[in-house]
PDB file of C-alpha atoms and ligand atoms in Angstrom:
ATOM      1  CA  MET A1181      -8.136  63.178  -8.445  1.00 62.00           C
ATOM      2  CA  THR A1182     -11.623  61.896  -9.798  1.00 68.00           C
ATOM      3  CA  PRO A1183     -13.855  61.155  -7.027  1.00 67.00           C
ATOM      4  CA  HIS A1184     -14.796  57.484  -6.438  1.00 70.00           C
ATOM      5  CA  PRO A1185     -18.535  56.877  -8.121  1.00 83.00           C
ATOM      6  CA  LEU A1186     -19.670  54.988  -4.883  1.00 91.00           C
ATOM      7  CA  PRO A1187     -20.627  56.371  -1.551  1.00 90.00           C
ATOM      8  CA  GLU A1188     -18.371  55.711   1.244  1.00 91.00           C
ATOM      9  CA  HIS A1189     -20.642  53.489   3.276  1.00 92.00           C
ATOM     10  CA  GLU A1190     -21.440  51.155   0.226  1.00 93.00           C
ATOM     11  CA  ILE A1191     -17.633  50.910  -0.423  1.00 92.00           C
ATOM     12  CA  ARG A1192     -17.199  49.619   3.247  1.00 94.00           C
ATOM     13  CA  ARG A1193     -19.926  47.169   3.055  1.00 94.00           C
ATOM     14  CA  LEU A1194     -18.759  45.676  -0.362  1.00 94.00           C
ATOM     15  CA  ARG A1195     -15.109  45.284   1.083  1.00 95.00           C
ATOM     16  CA  ALA A1196     -16.692  43.697   3.876  1.00 95.00           C
ATOM     17  CA  VAL A1197     -18.271  41.136   1.589  1.00 95.00           C
ATOM     18  CA  ALA A1198     -15.141  40.555  -0.418  1.00 95.00           C
ATOM     19  CA  ARG A1199     -13.204  40.012   2.991  1.00 95.00           C
ATOM     20  CA  ASP A1200     -15.858  37.324   4.030  1.00 94.00           C
ATOM     21  CA  GLU A1201     -15.828  35.703   0.505  1.00 94.00           C
ATOM     22  CA  ALA A1202     -12.186  35.432   0.754  1.00 94.00           C
ATOM     23  CA  HIS A1203     -12.326  33.935   4.439  1.00 94.00           C
ATOM     24  CA  LEU A1204     -14.989  31.573   3.118  1.00 95.00           C
ATOM     25  CA  ARG A1205     -12.850  30.643   0.098  1.00 95.00           C
ATOM     26  CA  SER A1206      -9.736  29.910   2.149  1.00 94.00           C
ATOM     27  CA  LEU A1207     -11.784  27.466   4.459  1.00 95.00           C
ATOM     28  CA  VAL A1208     -13.307  25.687   1.529  1.00 95.00           C
ATOM     29  CA  GLU A1209      -9.527  25.256   0.268  1.00 95.00           C
ATOM     30  CA  ARG A1210      -8.290  24.050   3.637  1.00 95.00           C
ATOM     31  CA  ARG A1211     -11.457  21.564   3.715  1.00 95.00           C
ATOM     32  CA  LEU A1212     -10.581  20.361   0.292  1.00 95.00           C
ATOM     33  CA  ASP A1213      -6.855  19.822   1.339  1.00 93.00           C
ATOM     34  CA  GLY A1214      -8.026  17.524   3.984  1.00 94.00           C
ATOM     35  CA  GLU A1215      -8.198  19.551   6.988  1.00 96.00           C
ATOM     36  CA  PRO A1216     -10.861  18.149   9.654  1.00 96.00           C
ATOM     37  CA  LEU A1217     -13.833  20.327   9.729  1.00 96.00           C
ATOM     38  CA  GLN A1218     -13.782  20.616  13.423  1.00 97.00           C
ATOM     39  CA  TYR A1219     -10.215  22.575  13.228  1.00 97.00           C
ATOM     40  CA  LEU A1220     -11.725  24.973  10.722  1.00 96.00           C
ATOM     41  CA  GLU A1221     -14.874  25.570  12.950  1.00 95.00           C
ATOM     42  CA  ARG A1222     -12.335  25.457  16.024  1.00 96.00           C
ATOM     43  CA  THR A1223     -14.898  23.717  18.141  1.00 98.00           C
ATOM     44  CA  ALA A1224     -16.250  20.073  18.636  1.00 98.00           C
ATOM     45  CA  ALA A1225     -19.140  18.946  20.813  1.00 98.00           C
ATOM     46  CA  PHE A1226     -18.378  16.151  23.283  1.00 98.00           C
ATOM     47  CA  ALA A1227     -21.024  14.913  25.991  1.00 98.00           C
ATOM     48  CA  TYR A1228     -22.413  18.278  27.278  1.00 97.00           C
ATOM     49  CA  LEU A1229     -19.548  20.525  26.431  1.00 98.00           C
ATOM     50  CA  ASP A1230     -18.535  22.525  23.529  1.00 98.00           C
ATOM     51  CA  LEU A1231     -14.715  22.495  23.249  1.00 98.00           C
ATOM     52  CA  VAL A1232     -12.135  24.421  21.176  1.00 98.00           C
ATOM     53  CA  VAL A1233      -9.990  21.919  19.330  1.00 98.00           C
ATOM     54  CA  ASP A1234      -7.547  22.812  16.473  1.00 98.00           C
ATOM     55  CA  GLU A1235      -4.225  21.008  15.037  1.00 97.00           C
ATOM     56  CA  ARG A1236      -2.870  20.699  18.605  1.00 98.00           C
ATOM     57  CA  VAL A1237      -5.270  18.132  19.653  1.00 98.00           C
ATOM     58  CA  LEU A1238      -7.308  15.125  18.438  1.00 98.00           C
ATOM     59  CA  VAL A1239     -10.814  15.707  17.438  1.00 98.00           C
ATOM     60  CA  PRO A1240     -12.954  14.029  20.135  1.00 98.00           C
ATOM     61  CA  ARG A1241     -14.989  11.009  18.981  1.00 98.00           C
ATOM     62  CA  PRO A1242     -18.278   9.676  19.640  1.00 98.00           C
ATOM     63  CA  GLU A1243     -16.646   6.323  20.580  1.00 98.00           C
ATOM     64  CA  THR A1244     -14.951   8.346  23.426  1.00 98.00           C
ATOM     65  CA  GLU A1245     -18.312   9.890  24.358  1.00 98.00           C
ATOM     66  CA  GLY A1246     -19.572   6.053  24.879  1.00 98.00           C
ATOM     67  CA  LEU A1247     -16.411   5.643  27.184  1.00 98.00           C
ATOM     68  CA  TYR A1248     -17.604   8.594  29.183  1.00 98.00           C
ATOM     69  CA  GLU A1249     -21.279   7.189  29.338  1.00 98.00           C
ATOM     70  CA  LEU A1250     -19.800   3.981  30.504  1.00 98.00           C
ATOM     71  CA  ALA A1251     -17.684   5.718  33.283  1.00 98.00           C
ATOM     72  CA  CYS A1252     -20.935   7.654  34.485  1.00 98.00           C
ATOM     73  CA  ARG A1253     -22.739   4.264  34.828  1.00 97.00           C
ATOM     74  CA  LEU A1254     -20.131   2.190  36.526  1.00 97.00           C
ATOM     75  CA  ALA A1255     -18.423   4.810  38.972  1.00 96.00           C
ATOM     76  CA  SER A1256     -20.608   5.497  41.971  1.00 89.00           C
ATOM     77  CA  ASP A1257     -19.435   8.927  43.617  1.00 94.00           C
ATOM     78  CA  PRO A1258     -15.740   8.901  42.572  1.00 98.00           C
ATOM     79  CA  LYS A1259     -13.735  11.011  44.891  1.00 98.00           C
ATOM     80  CA  VAL A1260     -10.602  11.008  42.673  1.00 98.00           C
ATOM     81  CA  ILE A1261     -10.520  10.490  38.918  1.00 98.00           C
ATOM     82  CA  VAL A1262      -7.408  10.463  36.475  1.00 99.00           C
ATOM     83  CA  ASP A1263      -7.742  10.756  32.699  1.00 99.00           C
ATOM     84  CA  LEU A1264      -4.367   9.976  30.888  1.00 98.00           C
ATOM     85  CA  CYS A1265      -3.935  11.120  27.378  1.00 98.00           C
ATOM     86  CA  THR A1266      -6.372  13.780  27.792  1.00 98.00           C
ATOM     87  CA  GLY A1267      -5.803  16.004  24.657  1.00 98.00           C
ATOM     88  CA  SER A1268      -8.284  18.458  24.540  1.00 98.00           C
ATOM     89  CA  GLY A1269      -9.437  17.587  28.127  1.00 98.00           C
ATOM     90  CA  ALA A1270     -12.655  16.271  26.717  1.00 98.00           C
ATOM     91  CA  LEU A1271     -12.832  13.287  29.261  1.00 98.00           C
ATOM     92  CA  ALA A1272     -11.573  15.032  32.248  1.00 99.00           C
ATOM     93  CA  LEU A1273     -13.642  18.078  32.024  1.00 98.00           C
ATOM     94  CA  SER A1274     -16.788  16.020  31.178  1.00 98.00           C
ATOM     95  CA  LEU A1275     -16.210  13.807  34.196  1.00 98.00           C
ATOM     96  CA  LYS A1276     -15.781  16.721  36.240  1.00 98.00           C
ATOM     97  CA  GLN A1277     -19.186  18.149  35.353  1.00 98.00           C
ATOM     98  CA  ALA A1278     -20.836  14.741  35.881  1.00 98.00           C
ATOM     99  CA  PHE A1279     -18.905  14.325  39.364  1.00 98.00           C
ATOM    100  CA  PRO A1280     -18.525  18.054  40.717  1.00 98.00           C
ATOM    101  CA  ALA A1281     -17.235  16.874  43.977  1.00 98.00           C
ATOM    102  CA  ALA A1282     -14.417  14.747  42.504  1.00 98.00           C
ATOM    103  CA  GLU A1283     -10.752  15.771  42.337  1.00 98.00           C
ATOM    104  CA  VAL A1284      -9.962  15.174  38.899  1.00 98.00           C
ATOM    105  CA  HIS A1285      -6.438  14.975  37.506  1.00 98.00           C
ATOM    106  CA  ALA A1286      -5.396  14.748  33.658  1.00 98.00           C
ATOM    107  CA  THR A1287      -2.272  14.097  31.999  1.00 98.00           C
ATOM    108  CA  ASP A1288      -0.844  14.374  28.348  1.00 98.00           C
ATOM    109  CA  ILE A1289       2.736  14.096  26.943  1.00 98.00           C
ATOM    110  CA  SER A1290       2.246  17.057  24.584  1.00 98.00           C
ATOM    111  CA  ALA A1291       2.291  20.773  26.032  1.00 98.00           C
ATOM    112  CA  ASP A1292       0.416  22.110  23.162  1.00 98.00           C
ATOM    113  CA  ALA A1293      -2.462  19.797  23.840  1.00 98.00           C
ATOM    114  CA  LEU A1294      -2.512  20.745  27.534  1.00 98.00           C
ATOM    115  CA  ASP A1295      -2.545  24.315  26.466  1.00 98.00           C
ATOM    116  CA  VAL A1296      -5.825  23.643  24.675  1.00 98.00           C
ATOM    117  CA  ALA A1297      -7.053  21.824  27.571  1.00 98.00           C
ATOM    118  CA  ARG A1298      -6.477  24.458  29.980  1.00 98.00           C
ATOM    119  CA  LEU A1299      -8.274  27.052  27.515  1.00 98.00           C
ATOM    120  CA  ASN A1300     -11.294  24.661  27.501  1.00 98.00           C
ATOM    121  CA  ALA A1301     -11.231  24.469  31.422  1.00 98.00           C
ATOM    122  CA  GLY A1302     -11.207  28.393  31.371  1.00 98.00           C
ATOM    123  CA  ARG A1303     -14.219  28.345  28.978  1.00 97.00           C
ATOM    124  CA  THR A1304     -16.156  25.811  30.974  1.00 98.00           C
ATOM    125  CA  GLY A1305     -15.278  26.925  34.423  1.00 98.00           C
ATOM    126  CA  LEU A1306     -14.414  23.232  35.280  1.00 98.00           C
ATOM    127  CA  GLU A1307     -11.622  22.577  37.487  1.00 98.00           C
ATOM    128  CA  VAL A1308      -8.990  20.011  36.684  1.00 98.00           C
ATOM    129  CA  SER A1309      -5.272  19.579  37.608  1.00 98.00           C
ATOM    130  CA  TRP A1310      -3.395  19.183  34.349  1.00 98.00           C
ATOM    131  CA  HIS A1311       0.088  17.620  34.318  1.00 98.00           C
ATOM    132  CA  GLN A1312       2.516  17.515  31.543  1.00 98.00           C
ATOM    133  CA  GLY A1313       4.551  14.213  31.088  1.00 98.00           C
ATOM    134  CA  ASP A1314       4.246  10.365  30.076  1.00 98.00           C
ATOM    135  CA  LEU A1315       1.225   8.624  31.298  1.00 98.00           C
ATOM    136  CA  PHE A1316       1.230   8.091  35.019  1.00 98.00           C
ATOM    137  CA  GLU A1317       4.696   9.834  35.751  1.00 98.00           C
ATOM    138  CA  PRO A1318       3.757  13.282  36.276  1.00 98.00           C
ATOM    139  CA  LEU A1319       0.840  12.482  38.667  1.00 98.00           C
ATOM    140  CA  PRO A1320       1.475  13.275  42.499  1.00 98.00           C
ATOM    141  CA  ASP A1321       2.594  10.193  44.293  1.00 98.00           C
ATOM    142  CA  SER A1322      -0.095  10.752  46.851  1.00 98.00           C
ATOM    143  CA  LEU A1323      -2.503   9.573  44.419  1.00 98.00           C
ATOM    144  CA  ARG A1324      -1.138   6.099  44.280  1.00 98.00           C
ATOM    145  CA  GLY A1325      -3.906   3.479  45.682  1.00 98.00           C
ATOM    146  CA  LYS A1326      -6.446   6.274  45.924  1.00 98.00           C
ATOM    147  CA  VAL A1327      -7.811   6.800  42.381  1.00 98.00           C
ATOM    148  CA  ASP A1328     -11.509   5.598  42.105  1.00 98.00           C
ATOM    149  CA  LEU A1329     -12.003   6.050  38.541  1.00 98.00           C
ATOM    150  CA  LEU A1330      -9.097   5.989  35.872  1.00 98.00           C
ATOM    151  CA  VAL A1331      -9.835   6.431  32.165  1.00 98.00           C
ATOM    152  CA  ALA A1332      -7.761   6.952  28.999  1.00 98.00           C
ATOM    153  CA  ASN A1333      -8.361   7.192  25.415  1.00 98.00           C
ATOM    154  CA  PRO A1334      -4.468   6.716  24.387  1.00 98.00           C
ATOM    155  CA  PRO A1335      -3.080   6.425  20.918  1.00 98.00           C
ATOM    156  CA  TYR A1336      -3.718   2.976  19.430  1.00 98.00           C
ATOM    157  CA  VAL A1337      -3.006   2.978  15.855  1.00 98.00           C
ATOM    158  CA  ALA A1338      -0.097   0.819  14.727  1.00 98.00           C
ATOM    159  CA  GLU A1339       2.779   2.474  12.756  1.00 98.00           C
ATOM    160  CA  HIS A1340       2.074   0.489   9.525  1.00 97.00           C
ATOM    161  CA  GLU A1341      -1.528   1.446   9.875  1.00 97.00           C
ATOM    162  CA  PHE A1342      -1.117   4.909   9.264  1.00 97.00           C
ATOM    163  CA  GLU A1343      -0.737   5.414   5.600  1.00 96.00           C
ATOM    164  CA  ASP A1344      -4.213   4.004   5.318  1.00 97.00           C
ATOM    165  CA  LEU A1345      -6.034   6.415   7.704  1.00 97.00           C
ATOM    166  CA  PRO A1346      -8.505   8.874   5.901  1.00 96.00           C
ATOM    167  CA  VAL A1347      -6.810  12.024   4.863  1.00 96.00           C
ATOM    168  CA  ASP A1348      -8.441  13.998   7.711  1.00 95.00           C
ATOM    169  CA  VAL A1349      -7.344  11.929  10.399  1.00 97.00           C
ATOM    170  CA  LYS A1350      -3.715  12.040   9.070  1.00 96.00           C
ATOM    171  CA  ARG A1351      -3.921  15.721   9.619  1.00 96.00           C
ATOM    172  CA  GLU A1352      -4.370  15.174  13.398  1.00 98.00           C
ATOM    173  CA  PRO A1353      -1.130  15.056  15.623  1.00 98.00           C
ATOM    174  CA  ARG A1354       0.821  11.943  15.087  1.00 98.00           C
ATOM    175  CA  VAL A1355       1.609  11.619  18.829  1.00 98.00           C
ATOM    176  CA  ALA A1356      -2.252  11.286  19.373  1.00 98.00           C
ATOM    177  CA  LEU A1357      -2.682   8.507  16.631  1.00 98.00           C
ATOM    178  CA  ILE A1358       0.457   6.064  16.902  1.00 98.00           C
ATOM    179  CA  ALA A1359       1.267   4.126  19.682  1.00 98.00           C
ATOM    180  CA  GLY A1360       4.272   2.047  18.094  1.00 98.00           C
ATOM    181  CA  PRO A1361       4.937  -0.897  15.794  1.00 98.00           C
ATOM    182  CA  THR A1362       1.775  -2.791  17.113  1.00 98.00           C
ATOM    183  CA  GLY A1363      -0.333  -0.227  18.232  1.00 98.00           C
ATOM    184  CA  LEU A1364      -0.898  -1.832  21.643  1.00 98.00           C
ATOM    185  CA  GLU A1365       2.353  -0.180  23.319  1.00 98.00           C
ATOM    186  CA  ILE A1366       0.487   2.420  25.336  1.00 98.00           C
ATOM    187  CA  VAL A1367      -2.447   0.243  26.378  1.00 98.00           C
ATOM    188  CA  GLU A1368       0.055  -2.220  27.542  1.00 98.00           C
ATOM    189  CA  ARG A1369       1.825   0.299  29.798  1.00 98.00           C
ATOM    190  CA  ILE A1370      -1.370   1.384  31.118  1.00 98.00           C
ATOM    191  CA  GLY A1371      -2.429  -2.029  32.031  1.00 98.00           C
ATOM    192  CA  ALA A1372       0.868  -2.693  33.723  1.00 98.00           C
ATOM    193  CA  GLU A1373       0.521   0.088  35.965  1.00 98.00           C
ATOM    194  CA  ALA A1374      -3.217   0.681  36.560  1.00 98.00           C
ATOM    195  CA  ALA A1375      -3.474  -1.520  39.666  1.00 98.00           C
ATOM    196  CA  ARG A1376      -0.783   0.599  41.507  1.00 98.00           C
ATOM    197  CA  TRP A1377      -2.917   3.700  41.230  1.00 98.00           C
ATOM    198  CA  LEU A1378      -6.562   2.468  41.688  1.00 98.00           C
ATOM    199  CA  LYS A1379      -8.013   1.729  44.991  1.00 98.00           C
ATOM    200  CA  SER A1380      -9.801  -1.558  45.896  1.00 97.00           C
ATOM    201  CA  GLY A1381     -12.925  -1.419  43.865  1.00 97.00           C
ATOM    202  CA  GLY A1382     -11.615   1.129  41.787  1.00 98.00           C
ATOM    203  CA  VAL A1383     -12.673   1.170  38.077  1.00 98.00           C
ATOM    204  CA  VAL A1384     -10.469   1.594  34.964  1.00 98.00           C
ATOM    205  CA  ILE A1385     -11.861   2.036  31.324  1.00 98.00           C
ATOM    206  CA  VAL A1386      -9.692   2.215  28.422  1.00 98.00           C
ATOM    207  CA  GLU A1387     -10.446   2.814  24.655  1.00 98.00           C
ATOM    208  CA  ILE A1388      -9.124   0.522  22.412  1.00 98.00           C
ATOM    209  CA  GLY A1389      -8.870  -0.458  18.539  1.00 98.00           C
ATOM    210  CA  GLU A1390     -11.498  -2.779  17.181  1.00 97.00           C
ATOM    211  CA  THR A1391      -9.264  -5.673  16.700  1.00 97.00           C
ATOM    212  CA  GLN A1392      -7.386  -5.480  19.911  1.00 98.00           C
ATOM    213  CA  GLY A1393     -10.043  -6.523  22.503  1.00 97.00           C
ATOM    214  CA  GLU A1394      -8.434  -9.811  23.716  1.00 96.00           C
ATOM    215  CA  ALA A1395      -4.895  -8.820  23.577  1.00 97.00           C
ATOM    216  CA  ALA A1396      -5.773  -5.312  25.063  1.00 98.00           C
ATOM    217  CA  ALA A1397      -7.543  -7.183  28.122  1.00 97.00           C
ATOM    218  CA  ALA A1398      -4.685  -9.504  28.813  1.00 97.00           C
ATOM    219  CA  CYS A1399      -2.574  -6.350  29.225  1.00 95.00           C
ATOM    220  CA  PHE A1400      -4.052  -5.705  32.945  1.00 97.00           C
ATOM    221  CA  ASP A1401      -1.915  -6.963  35.448  1.00 96.00           C
ATOM    222  CA  GLY A1402      -3.743  -7.693  38.878  1.00 96.00           C
ATOM    223  CA  ILE A1403      -7.280  -6.463  37.397  1.00 97.00           C
ATOM    224  CA  PRO A1404      -9.690  -8.782  35.885  1.00 97.00           C
ATOM    225  CA  ALA A1405     -10.693  -7.125  32.809  1.00 97.00           C
ATOM    226  CA  GLU A1406     -13.080  -7.586  30.077  1.00 98.00           C
ATOM    227  CA  VAL A1407     -14.105  -6.061  26.584  1.00 98.00           C
ATOM    228  CA  ARG A1408     -17.210  -3.913  25.981  1.00 98.00           C
ATOM    229  CA  LYS A1409     -18.484  -2.914  22.752  1.00 98.00           C
ATOM    230  CA  ASP A1410     -19.313   0.561  21.349  1.00 98.00           C
ATOM    231  CA  LEU A1411     -22.574   1.767  19.617  1.00 96.00           C
ATOM    232  CA  ALA A1412     -21.447   0.006  16.252  1.00 97.00           C
ATOM    233  CA  GLY A1413     -21.171  -3.368  17.869  1.00 98.00           C
ATOM    234  CA  LYS A1414     -17.137  -3.341  17.780  1.00 98.00           C
ATOM    235  CA  ASP A1415     -14.863  -3.970  20.597  1.00 98.00           C
ATOM    236  CA  ARG A1416     -13.819  -0.708  22.016  1.00 98.00           C
ATOM    237  CA  TYR A1417     -13.204  -0.569  25.692  1.00 98.00           C
ATOM    238  CA  VAL A1418     -11.318  -2.593  28.132  1.00 98.00           C
ATOM    239  CA  VAL A1419     -13.172  -2.370  31.647  1.00 98.00           C
ATOM    240  CA  GLY A1420     -11.789  -3.587  35.078  1.00 98.00           C
ATOM    241  CA  VAL A1421     -12.321  -3.302  38.448  1.00 98.00           C
ATOM    242  CA  ARG A1422      -9.399  -3.657  40.900  1.00 97.00           C
ATOM    243  CA  PRO A1423     -10.255  -6.444  43.276  1.00 97.00           C
TER     244      PRO A1423
HETATM  245  C1  SAM B 530      -6.145   9.505  21.129  1.00 61.22           C
HETATM  246  S1  SAM B 530      -5.737  10.923  21.534  1.00 61.22           S
HETATM  247  C2  SAM B 530      -7.069  11.251  22.936  1.00 61.22           C
HETATM  248  C3  SAM B 530      -7.276  12.615  23.331  1.00 61.22           C
HETATM  249  C4  SAM B 530      -8.498  12.912  24.158  1.00 61.22           C
HETATM  250  N1  SAM B 530      -8.573  11.953  25.376  1.00 61.22           N
HETATM  251  C5  SAM B 530      -9.806  12.319  23.384  1.00 61.22           C
HETATM  252  O1  SAM B 530     -10.389  11.420  23.610  1.00 61.22           O
HETATM  253  O2  SAM B 530     -10.044  13.380  22.461  1.00 61.22           O
HETATM  254  C6  SAM B 530      -4.376  10.543  22.686  1.00 61.22           C
HETATM  255  C7  SAM B 530      -3.579  11.893  23.562  1.00 61.22           C
HETATM  256  O3  SAM B 530      -2.356  10.836  24.306  1.00 61.22           O
HETATM  257  C8  SAM B 530      -1.303  11.924  24.216  1.00 61.22           C
HETATM  258  N2  SAM B 530      -0.211  10.982  24.396  1.00 61.22           N
HETATM  259  C9  SAM B 530       0.485  10.298  23.583  1.00 61.22           C
HETATM  260  N3  SAM B 530       1.187   9.739  24.392  1.00 61.22           N
HETATM  261  C10 SAM B 530       1.210   9.963  25.606  1.00 61.22           C
HETATM  262  C11 SAM B 530       2.086   9.407  26.682  1.00 61.22           C
HETATM  263  N4  SAM B 530       3.071   8.634  26.633  1.00 61.22           N
HETATM  264  N5  SAM B 530       1.809  10.012  27.894  1.00 61.22           N
HETATM  265  C12 SAM B 530       0.790  10.888  27.844  1.00 61.22           C
HETATM  266  N6  SAM B 530      -0.018  11.197  26.798  1.00 61.22           N
HETATM  267  C13 SAM B 530       0.339  10.711  25.856  1.00 61.22           C
HETATM  268  C14 SAM B 530      -1.327  12.527  22.997  1.00 61.22           C
HETATM  269  O4  SAM B 530      -0.831  13.992  23.066  1.00 61.22           O
HETATM  270  C15 SAM B 530      -2.917  12.831  22.594  1.00 61.22           C
HETATM  271  O5  SAM B 530      -3.302  14.104  23.116  1.00 61.22           O
END
């Protein structure tokens, strides 16, 4: 057999370069195909945390960081915090970091999303109780009337709006985006039940679509609710305090 013309250590280095190039090329192809950049990097920054994200969860958005900041301003020393529709755990974990003494509960209907949230809890060392199921349904009954701060960034896109979403948004889980025919279905269900879980003086903050303000605020039974804007000046949050 003819010996290879190159020394062994150089062959190894060149093969490593070829592997890196192939990896980079595949990342470029996936991005060109519309995959969100954060899925390729497997990480997204949220508030003071770096979170793992992949195709099992929505990429946390700056608007939701706005919800986090609003919550930190409006809640004073909350003892019990609930995050509905937690996804990667962004809000639940950031609020636990902001209020370390609070008991934090988070729910999501997707077992896959909760796997990512648990991974993020492990990486950040922040303790949250994760519950799989529909909105309030998996929460312990003992929390009824005890919640100081209730937050949610639920799905709020209408079915008919899906096709017009940007290509990379359409790659995120459909269950994280679409609420139903009108887009308000999940917000309506949160609004109908929030008062039963909040204590008197407890605060609820829910992220909404920019055209949903008036209709969303009207969904909150027994809680005077108002609409707040995001940094772009768009209606983005419904905020209420249980009397
Ligand atoms: C818009 S994403 C928000 C994720 C995360 N809170 C964030 O802000 O990045 C909505 C999340 O709600 C979950 N979800 C959808 N319907 C639900 C339901 N009925 N009950 C609980 N979670 C639900 C989805 O699985 C998804 O993780």
